[in-house]
Amino acid sequence: MHTSHPPTFTQRHLLGIEGLSVSDITALLDLSEAAIEVSRQIEKKRNVLRGRTQINLFFEASTRTQSSFELAGKRLGADVMNMSVATSSVKKGETLIDTAATLNAMRPDIIVVRHAEAGAVHLLARKVDCAVINAGDGTHEHPTQALLDALTIRRNKGRISGLKVAICGDILHSRVARSNILLLTAMGARVRVIGPSTLLPAGIERMGVEVFHNMRAGLQGADIVMMLRLQRERMNGAFVPSTKEYFHYFGLDEDKLALASPDALVMHPGPMNRGVEIASTIADGAQSLIREQVEMGVAVRMAVLEALGARLAND
Amino acid sequence: MKTMATLHSNATALINANLVNPGSETQGKGGVLVEAGHIVDFGPHIEATHLASGTKIIDCSGDCLSPGLIDAQVFVGEPGAEYRETIATVTRAAAAGGVTTIVATPDSDPPVDNPAIVDFLKRLARDKGRVRVLAAAALTKGLNGAEISEIGLLQEAGAVAFSHGPHSLKSALVMRRALTYARDFDALIMHTTHDATLAADGVMNEGERASRLGLAGIPLEAESIMLERDLRLVALTGARYHASIVTCRQSLDLIRKAKAEGLQVTCGTTINHLTLNENDIGDYRTFLKLMPPLRAEPERRALVEALAEGVIDIIVSDHNPQDVEVKRLPFGEAAFGAIGVETLLAAALRLVHSGDVSLPRLLAALTYRPAQILRLPQGCLAKGAPADLIRFDPDEPFVLDATQLHSRAKNTPFDEARLSGRVKMTMVAGNILHG
């Protein structure tokens, strides 16, 4: 790894893709490439964060994101502490501010936060002195997911600019979709969103995307097909009538995928509902990048931690 | 003049003022003569040289002099929420802001749904209050939305209007009966229209901003659909109806139409919706989390134009004190509401300084029109009217420091805002309370 590679990442926190420049994003993707090499070696340990304390503060349960951040921190030599805070507590908000103050007193260097409310990570960032990484806030943003998706795309297609990317499914409730739309449009991709109107947020067309309610039309010529998870409680009449009808119109099967570009690649942030938004044969098929996304997740999180770590005060 | 022919040793003359008359929507140099709590004369002829000896003289040095403001929607905290606000603190805030009459909302604990509580408020206001405090009573018992409250007895006890607090009356049937019954007493129904089933878990205005912030939106239709229902029921019953807070063009169109049809319909909006928009929420500023939510700029512009045009009759602060514990939370979890009684005038003057509304028209919406709607004798410059007067310099600039506000809670959306317009004196019934 080129430890001399100077990241031109200019932020103190990573709260979202919004606010990042193309140069910030590129710096993180470049740094991630180096992190992949480290992760593929037998000796996976570096010491750029040695002596630093990283706290993973998850107000929402998460296995993959939390373990990805944990692994990333440990590979960089940080002391990583996981804190899972029960969301069932009545006074969630009090917990957030109180916990922020408590954690701040422990003098961590980096806090990774996931919270069920949009903006909660911004609020916490204002209450602590260390760097803060948003690991998902409500239906707002999930910046490291968008970065890992971009890295996966760039490595497989050699570029992001000019690609036709179709994001399909529950856009309304998806922080992954929001961060991806921001990142991919900033990097010059042509982004389409596909979903039933009940699962599209108001004013989405003003975020620089093309909107489709017909998946077959939306997939025409797509280079990347990004599927989103649809939560079970939203399938039974609340937003769509049934799982069956949803899969019929918006599930990714071989027929629909055939409409995309012949070398189209399929992505999913996980966890998947096989047979609801994606057929198993596709999830495990040759065009799927889903497992590679997980590997890229660790690399991107290493890059983010390293970039923020490089900007921490040294006294 | 008759009033000057006799000696008035206990009279007070406010002279050398820019006299703003919101009734006639005019202004000009002049003064006001006050005696025994009432205005006995006013006009350009009230000058130092023409006064009876012994008259106390207050030289206004060219400042504006107008009737005090009437704020028709103020949560006063008592009874039941004294940790948020009290009659003592809210009336001190009102006096400092040039508001001489406030109408307390009925959503106290217990709600203002029987004459004893109206009486309790009146006594509390007499003992602890500084400005005039009037009660709006609950339209249904316990605000339960099902049983009509004692409209006649409550009105006799002093209730000036009937409302459902911040929530709407869901049942069209109950609303119809309430309007029908209220008409027999010529009682005023003030209603905030908000369809909670349509608004669902929304926390800000629906649209691109909410989508970008990842916050659930509230559509304009949550307001206008219920307003349309109400207006049809008003047409059916002939009752006197005031739409408490309208915030969008859809609602304004409905109000215009209802007025054109000759219905006894008036409407108000809040100072926040006239001077702020959804972009002011910025990065999740919970002090701007309001119900109804702040709207997009085209809606705000339409409200300002409707105010200038007279379609919007009155401006309220919708003063809603919330303590820090329920505001320093993630946006989705934070409480709705903002304080506003003390900053009402200064914030409203932004509309004058921007050239959108004339000063007399603005003050009419803050004094004369609410007095007419609530059938109060104050709010105008007239011989015999209560001497509720304010002196202010509309141009004096200041930066708002929330910690200096008199309300118990400090959740103002205008913290650190540059405002112009300082109240230099507040007089209620001839007594100077502030300045």
XYZ file of N, CA and C in Angstrom, chain B residues 39-220:
546
model
N -59.184 55.707 25.558
C -58.785 56.759 24.633
C -59.908 57.792 24.637
N -59.552 59.024 24.968
C -60.609 60.037 24.944
C -60.517 60.911 23.703
N -59.337 60.962 23.121
C -59.214 61.726 21.882
C -57.924 61.308 21.190
N -57.884 61.527 19.909
C -56.659 61.225 19.167
C -56.657 62.038 17.877
N -55.497 62.200 17.323
C -55.419 62.906 16.044
C -54.279 63.894 16.025
N -54.166 64.623 14.918
C -53.048 65.565 14.758
C -53.115 66.744 15.731
N -54.312 66.985 16.299
C -54.458 68.150 17.177
C -54.000 67.867 18.607
N -53.646 66.623 18.917
C -53.160 66.337 20.274
C -51.690 66.762 20.344
N -51.503 67.966 20.786
C -50.148 68.531 20.871
C -49.962 69.126 22.252
N -48.717 69.321 22.647
C -48.390 69.817 23.987
C -49.079 71.143 24.281
N -49.172 72.001 23.286
C -49.694 73.347 23.515
C -51.202 73.387 23.715
N -51.876 72.303 23.359
C -53.323 72.330 23.441
C -53.884 71.534 24.613
N -53.049 71.115 25.515
C -53.517 70.222 26.565
C -53.872 70.957 27.840
N -54.820 70.387 28.539
C -55.202 70.947 29.830
C -54.031 70.822 30.804
N -53.982 71.743 31.716
C -52.860 71.696 32.645
C -52.975 70.459 33.523
N -51.838 69.925 33.896
C -51.830 68.721 34.718
C -51.785 67.453 33.899
N -51.959 67.584 32.606
C -51.911 66.389 31.776
C -50.475 65.884 31.716
N -50.332 64.595 31.955
C -49.009 63.985 31.845
C -48.678 63.828 30.363
N -47.493 64.258 29.997
C -47.141 64.220 28.578
C -46.039 63.196 28.312
N -46.272 62.371 27.332
C -45.223 61.446 26.867
C -44.891 61.835 25.437
N -43.657 62.260 25.217
C -43.239 62.648 23.870
C -42.723 61.400 23.137
N -43.387 61.037 22.067
C -43.027 59.809 21.341
C -41.885 60.029 20.344
N -41.413 61.247 20.222
C -40.249 61.570 19.387
C -40.343 61.001 17.974
N -41.539 60.989 17.434
C -41.692 60.516 16.052
C -41.864 59.021 15.908
N -41.822 58.278 17.026
C -42.035 56.831 16.952
C -43.488 56.527 16.565
N -43.679 55.283 16.122
C -45.035 54.850 15.812
C -45.829 54.676 17.102
N -47.095 55.040 17.029
C -48.020 54.805 18.134
C -49.252 54.142 17.535
N -49.582 52.978 18.054
C -50.730 52.260 17.480
C -51.427 51.476 18.579
N -52.593 50.928 18.260
C -53.198 50.008 19.232
C -52.258 48.836 19.486
N -52.338 48.268 20.672
C -51.517 47.100 20.983
C -51.968 45.900 20.173
N -51.065 44.934 20.034
C -51.358 43.758 19.228
C -52.311 42.800 19.956
N -53.099 42.100 19.165
C -53.986 41.057 19.697
C -53.538 39.745 19.070
N -53.067 38.853 19.903
C -52.553 37.574 19.398
C -53.585 36.493 19.726
N -54.244 35.984 18.697
C -55.402 35.114 18.901
C -55.047 33.650 19.135
N -53.765 33.328 19.203
C -53.426 31.914 19.405
C -52.137 31.765 20.202
N -52.318 31.636 21.515
C -51.169 31.559 22.414
C -51.382 30.417 23.402
N -50.423 29.542 23.461
C -50.474 28.485 24.488
C -49.881 29.082 25.757
N -50.700 29.172 26.815
C -50.252 29.902 28.008
C -49.706 28.991 29.112
N -49.812 27.693 28.927
C -49.195 26.775 29.889
C -50.038 26.443 31.095
N -50.989 27.291 31.413
C -51.805 27.048 32.611
C -53.252 26.831 32.226
N -53.912 25.887 32.863
C -53.354 24.965 33.846
C -52.680 23.757 33.196
N -51.716 23.198 33.906
C -51.226 21.874 33.536
C -49.870 21.774 32.890
N -49.370 22.840 32.300
C -48.057 22.742 31.649
C -47.185 23.912 32.083
N -47.181 24.141 33.403
C -46.460 25.297 33.941
C -44.963 25.209 33.695
N -44.453 24.006 33.407
C -43.022 23.891 33.115
C -42.706 24.475 31.735
N -43.723 24.607 30.908
C -43.493 25.175 29.580
C -43.724 26.675 29.567
N -44.760 27.120 30.262
C -45.116 28.536 30.260
C -46.098 28.786 31.379
N -46.148 30.031 31.837
C -47.164 30.414 32.812
C -47.788 31.726 32.354
N -48.905 32.041 32.959
C -49.554 33.313 32.647
C -48.585 34.462 32.945
N -47.851 34.338 34.043
C -46.930 35.414 34.421
C -45.853 35.604 33.352
N -45.230 34.490 32.908
C -44.128 34.641 31.945
C -44.642 35.024 30.562
N -45.739 34.433 30.151
C -46.197 34.712 28.789
C -46.716 36.143 28.660
N -47.327 36.658 29.739
C -47.822 38.030 29.622
C -46.680 39.040 29.736
N -45.625 38.655 30.419
C -44.438 39.526 30.451
C -43.816 39.579 29.043
N -43.754 38.398 28.406
C -43.240 38.335 27.038
C -44.109 39.161 26.101
N -45.421 39.030 26.287
C -46.355 39.773 25.438
C -46.147 41.270 25.606
N -46.060 41.717 26.864
C -45.878 43.150 27.121
C -44.600 43.660 26.467
N -43.537 42.878 26.572
C -42.266 43.292 25.979
C -42.356 43.350 24.456
N -43.242 42.545 23.900
C -43.362 42.495 22.448
C -44.462 43.374 21.885
N -45.144 44.105 22.741
C -46.184 45.000 22.241
C -47.529 44.319 22.026
N -47.684 43.136 22.608
C -48.958 42.420 22.491
C -49.763 42.715 23.752
N -50.930 43.319 23.587
C -51.697 43.753 24.752
C -52.878 42.845 25.066
N -53.209 41.968 24.125
C -54.267 40.973 24.375
C -53.811 39.644 23.810
N -53.930 38.599 24.609
C -53.670 37.267 24.070
C -54.911 36.399 24.280
N -55.115 35.512 23.350
C -56.191 34.542 23.477
C -55.541 33.191 23.741
N -55.858 32.638 24.913
C -55.254 31.364 25.313
C -55.949 30.215 24.592
N -55.138 29.283 24.114
C -55.720 28.108 23.451
C -56.328 27.180 24.509
N -57.301 26.378 24.120
C -58.015 25.563 25.119
C -57.332 24.250 25.469
N -56.199 23.946 24.821
C -55.589 22.626 25.012
C -54.692 22.573 26.232
N -55.241 23.055 27.353
C -54.513 22.956 28.613
C -54.873 21.618 29.255
N -54.364 21.405 30.440
C -54.652 20.149 31.128
C -55.141 20.463 32.535
N -56.427 20.400 32.819
C -57.502 19.987 31.913
C -57.805 21.045 30.846
N -58.442 20.635 29.784
C -58.775 21.592 28.735
C -59.805 22.618 29.210
N -59.905 23.715 28.507
C -60.870 24.765 28.862
C -62.234 24.344 28.318
N -62.852 23.417 29.026
C -64.128 22.916 28.509
C -65.282 23.104 29.477
N -65.037 23.862 30.552
C -66.189 24.227 31.382
C -65.960 25.612 31.968
N -67.050 26.277 32.332
C -66.953 27.688 32.735
C -66.002 27.917 33.908
N -65.825 26.925 34.759
C -64.949 27.109 35.916
C -63.500 27.336 35.473
N -63.123 26.717 34.384
C -61.741 26.883 33.940
C -61.555 28.241 33.251
N -62.588 28.695 32.571
C -62.530 30.051 32.015
C -62.356 31.036 33.167
N -63.127 30.803 34.214
C -63.065 31.668 35.382
C -61.688 31.598 36.046
N -61.140 30.396 36.123
C -59.801 30.194 36.688
C -58.767 31.015 35.900
N -58.856 30.944 34.585
C -57.927 31.701 33.741
C -58.085 33.204 33.946
N -59.322 33.634 34.055
C -59.571 35.060 34.248
C -58.958 35.559 35.556
N -59.129 34.735 36.592
C -58.585 35.148 37.892
C -57.062 35.113 37.885
N -56.537 34.078 37.247
C -55.081 33.957 37.142
C -54.506 35.154 36.380
N -55.193 35.514 35.323
C -54.734 36.642 34.510
C -54.801 37.939 35.314
N -55.844 38.083 36.092
C -55.993 39.286 36.918
C -54.870 39.378 37.961
N -54.557 38.229 38.562
C -53.582 38.227 39.659
C -52.134 38.177 39.181
N -51.883 37.429 38.140
C -50.500 37.190 37.723
C -50.156 37.811 36.368
N -51.171 38.143 35.615
C -50.925 38.572 34.237
C -50.623 40.051 34.131
N -50.040 40.430 33.039
C -49.778 41.836 32.790
C -50.691 42.355 31.688
N -50.749 41.652 30.580
C -51.635 42.089 29.501
C -52.984 41.380 29.647
N -53.901 41.674 28.761
C -55.224 41.034 28.826
C -55.127 39.586 28.339
N -55.758 38.702 29.072
C -55.773 37.293 28.672
C -57.223 36.863 28.491
N -57.538 36.395 27.318
C -58.879 35.897 27.035
C -58.793 34.405 26.747
N -59.911 33.737 26.894
C -59.886 32.288 26.696
C -60.647 31.894 25.438
N -60.021 31.013 24.671
C -60.769 30.265 23.663
C -61.119 28.949 24.344
N -62.366 28.539 24.219
C -62.795 27.323 24.909
C -62.754 26.131 23.960
N -62.768 24.953 24.583
C -62.741 23.717 23.800
C -64.087 23.522 23.107
N -64.032 23.130 21.871
C -65.253 22.925 21.100
C -65.965 21.644 21.526
N -65.168 20.654 21.965
C -65.793 19.422 22.477
C -65.277 19.159 23.885
N -66.061 18.432 24.653
C -65.709 18.139 26.043
C -64.377 17.394 26.105
N -63.476 17.905 26.872
C -62.170 17.261 27.008
C -61.429 17.173 25.688
N -61.859 17.969 24.718
C -61.307 17.914 23.352
C -61.362 16.473 22.830
N -62.439 15.789 23.203
C -62.540 14.375 22.828
C -63.040 14.172 21.401
N -63.484 15.255 20.799
C -63.904 15.150 19.404
C -65.264 14.517 19.217
N -65.960 14.264 20.321
C -67.215 13.532 20.204
C -68.418 14.296 20.750
N -68.238 14.997 21.872
C -69.372 15.659 22.513
C -69.168 17.169 22.536
N -70.163 17.898 22.072
C -70.069 19.359 22.029
C -69.983 19.914 23.454
N -69.132 20.871 23.672
C -69.018 21.461 25.007
C -70.141 22.478 25.229
N -70.174 23.043 26.434
C -71.263 23.964 26.791
C -71.014 25.333 26.175
N -71.290 25.433 24.896
C -70.935 26.638 24.150
C -71.591 27.886 24.734
N -72.851 27.778 25.084
C -73.561 28.938 25.622
C -72.987 29.391 26.949
N -72.843 28.466 27.873
C -72.360 28.817 29.211
C -70.904 29.288 29.162
N -70.116 28.639 28.311
C -68.711 29.040 28.187
C -68.620 30.460 27.626
N -69.468 30.756 26.677
C -69.460 32.109 26.107
C -69.869 33.127 27.162
N -70.872 32.778 27.942
C -71.291 33.691 29.020
C -70.174 33.895 30.032
N -69.395 32.844 30.258
C -68.285 32.949 31.215
C -67.144 33.797 30.657
N -67.165 34.044 29.372
C -66.143 34.929 28.807
C -65.334 34.342 27.664
N -65.612 33.104 27.277
C -64.863 32.525 26.156
C -65.173 33.321 24.884
N -64.116 33.674 24.158
C -64.312 34.512 22.971
C -64.396 33.701 21.688
N -64.027 32.437 21.765
C -64.083 31.583 20.578
C -64.032 30.137 21.037
N -64.269 29.236 20.085
C -64.244 27.807 20.385
C -63.321 27.122 19.397
N -62.398 26.361 19.938
C -61.441 25.730 19.036
C -61.120 24.318 19.506
N -60.390 23.625 18.683
C -60.019 22.267 19.038
C -58.528 22.177 19.302
N -57.942 23.317 19.678
C -56.510 23.325 19.957
C -55.732 23.032 18.687
N -54.598 22.393 18.842
C -53.751 22.171 17.665
C -54.261 21.043 16.776
N -55.242 20.294 17.263
C -55.720 19.146 16.486
C -57.060 19.452 15.854
N -57.323 18.757 14.785
C -58.591 18.969 14.112
C -59.663 18.064 14.679
N -60.895 18.536 14.493
C -62.049 17.729 14.849
C -62.275 16.766 13.688
N -62.037 15.500 13.949
C -62.039 14.515 12.850
C -63.427 14.273 12.274
N -64.397 14.140 13.171
C -65.732 13.739 12.720
C -66.461 14.894 12.033
N -66.861 14.680 10.808
C -67.633 15.690 10.088
C -68.996 15.890 10.743
N -69.518 14.820 11.289
C -70.828 14.912 11.938
C -70.766 15.797 13.180
N -69.757 15.576 14.013
C -69.623 16.396 15.223
C -69.378 17.850 14.827
N -68.561 18.069 13.801
C -68.300 19.438 13.357
C -69.594 20.085 12.863
N -70.358 19.347 12.132
C -71.620 19.907 11.636
C -72.509 20.318 12.806
N -72.625 19.430 13.781
C -73.501 19.749 14.922
C -72.941 20.907 15.738
N -71.640 20.946 15.900
C -71.022 22.044 16.653
C -71.278 23.378 15.943
N -71.115 23.380 14.629
C -71.358 24.613 13.864
C -72.826 25.013 13.958
N -73.692 24.035 13.850
C -75.130 24.304 13.904
C -75.517 24.887 15.259
N -74.984 24.262 16.311
C -75.324 24.710 17.663
C -74.693 26.073 17.954
N -73.459 26.254 17.515
C -72.747 27.512 17.769
C -73.463 28.685 17.109
N -74.062 28.429 15.969
C -74.750 29.509 15.250
C -75.847 30.129 16.107
N -76.545 29.324 16.900
C -77.614 29.851 17.752
C -77.080 30.871 18.756
N -75.801 30.731 19.107
C -75.187 31.662 20.069
C -74.306 32.675 19.362
N -74.301 32.629 18.046
C -73.427 33.481 17.233
C -71.978 33.339 17.701
N -71.638 32.117 18.119
C -70.283 31.869 18.638
C -69.316 31.642 17.477
N -68.092 32.044 17.718
C -67.057 31.905 16.689
C -66.339 30.563 16.846
N -66.253 29.837 15.760
C -65.474 28.597 15.787
C -64.155 28.825 15.062
N -63.065 28.582 15.782
C -61.720 28.707 15.189
C -61.156 27.302 15.050
N -60.783 26.938 13.855
C -60.372 25.548 13.659
C -59.064 25.472 12.884
N -58.168 24.632 13.377
C -56.944 24.322 12.642
C -57.221 23.080 11.824
N -57.078 23.153 10.533
C -57.430 21.994 9.711
C -56.194 21.183 9.382
N -56.250 19.947 9.809
C -55.106 19.060 9.622
C -55.606 17.631 9.636
N -55.564 16.989 8.505
C -56.007 15.600 8.432
C -54.854 14.698 8.847
N -54.932 14.238 10.088
C -53.825 13.454 10.651
C -53.644 12.117 9.937
N -54.718 11.600 9.350
C -54.556 10.316 8.660
C -53.751 10.494 7.381
N -53.917 11.648 6.739
C -53.162 11.900 5.510
C -51.738 12.341 5.836
N -51.604 13.125 6.901
C -50.267 13.592 7.293
C -49.425 12.438 7.835
N -50.105 11.443 8.400
C -49.453 10.237 8.929
C -48.254 10.600 9.810
N -47.111 10.037 9.527
C -45.948 10.298 10.381
C -45.070 11.415 9.820
N -45.659 12.274 9.017
C -44.902 13.383 8.422
C -44.387 14.354 9.470
N -43.216 14.928 9.204
C -42.635 15.878 10.159
C -42.260 17.202 9.519
N -42.281 17.271 8.181
C -42.063 18.562 7.529
C -42.833 18.584 6.214
N -42.802 19.732 5.557
C -43.527 19.872 4.301
C -43.066 18.827 3.290
N -44.037 18.222 2.620
C -43.686 17.214 1.622
C -43.079 17.885 0.391
N -42.059 17.266 -0.139
C -41.441 17.817 -1.339
C -39.972 17.473 -1.412
N -39.286 18.164 -2.310
C -37.886 17.842 -2.549
C -37.037 17.986 -1.290
N -37.286 19.044 -0.494
C -36.460 19.246 0.706
C -36.593 18.055 1.657
N -37.838 17.669 1.908
C -38.066 16.545 2.825
C -37.421 15.284 2.263
N -37.538 15.088 0.946
C -36.964 13.888 0.345
C -35.452 13.889 0.509
N -34.836 15.038 0.311
C -33.384 15.110 0.455
C -32.941 14.891 1.896
N -33.729 15.398 2.823
C -33.370 15.230 4.237
C -33.762 13.858 4.761
N -34.483 13.097 3.943
C -34.915 11.772 4.383
C -35.989 11.841 5.453
N -36.774 12.923 5.429
C -37.830 13.085 6.437
C -39.187 12.855 5.789
N -40.102 12.278 6.548
C -41.438 12.020 6.020
C -42.179 13.337 5.839
N -42.862 13.475 4.712
C -43.495 14.749 4.372
C -44.969 14.802 4.730
N -45.452 16.041 4.878
C -46.878 16.300 5.098
C -47.364 17.070 3.872
N -48.324 16.530 3.133
C -48.769 17.245 1.928
C -49.654 18.439 2.273
N -49.723 19.390 1.357
C -50.597 20.552 1.524
C -52.046 20.106 1.703
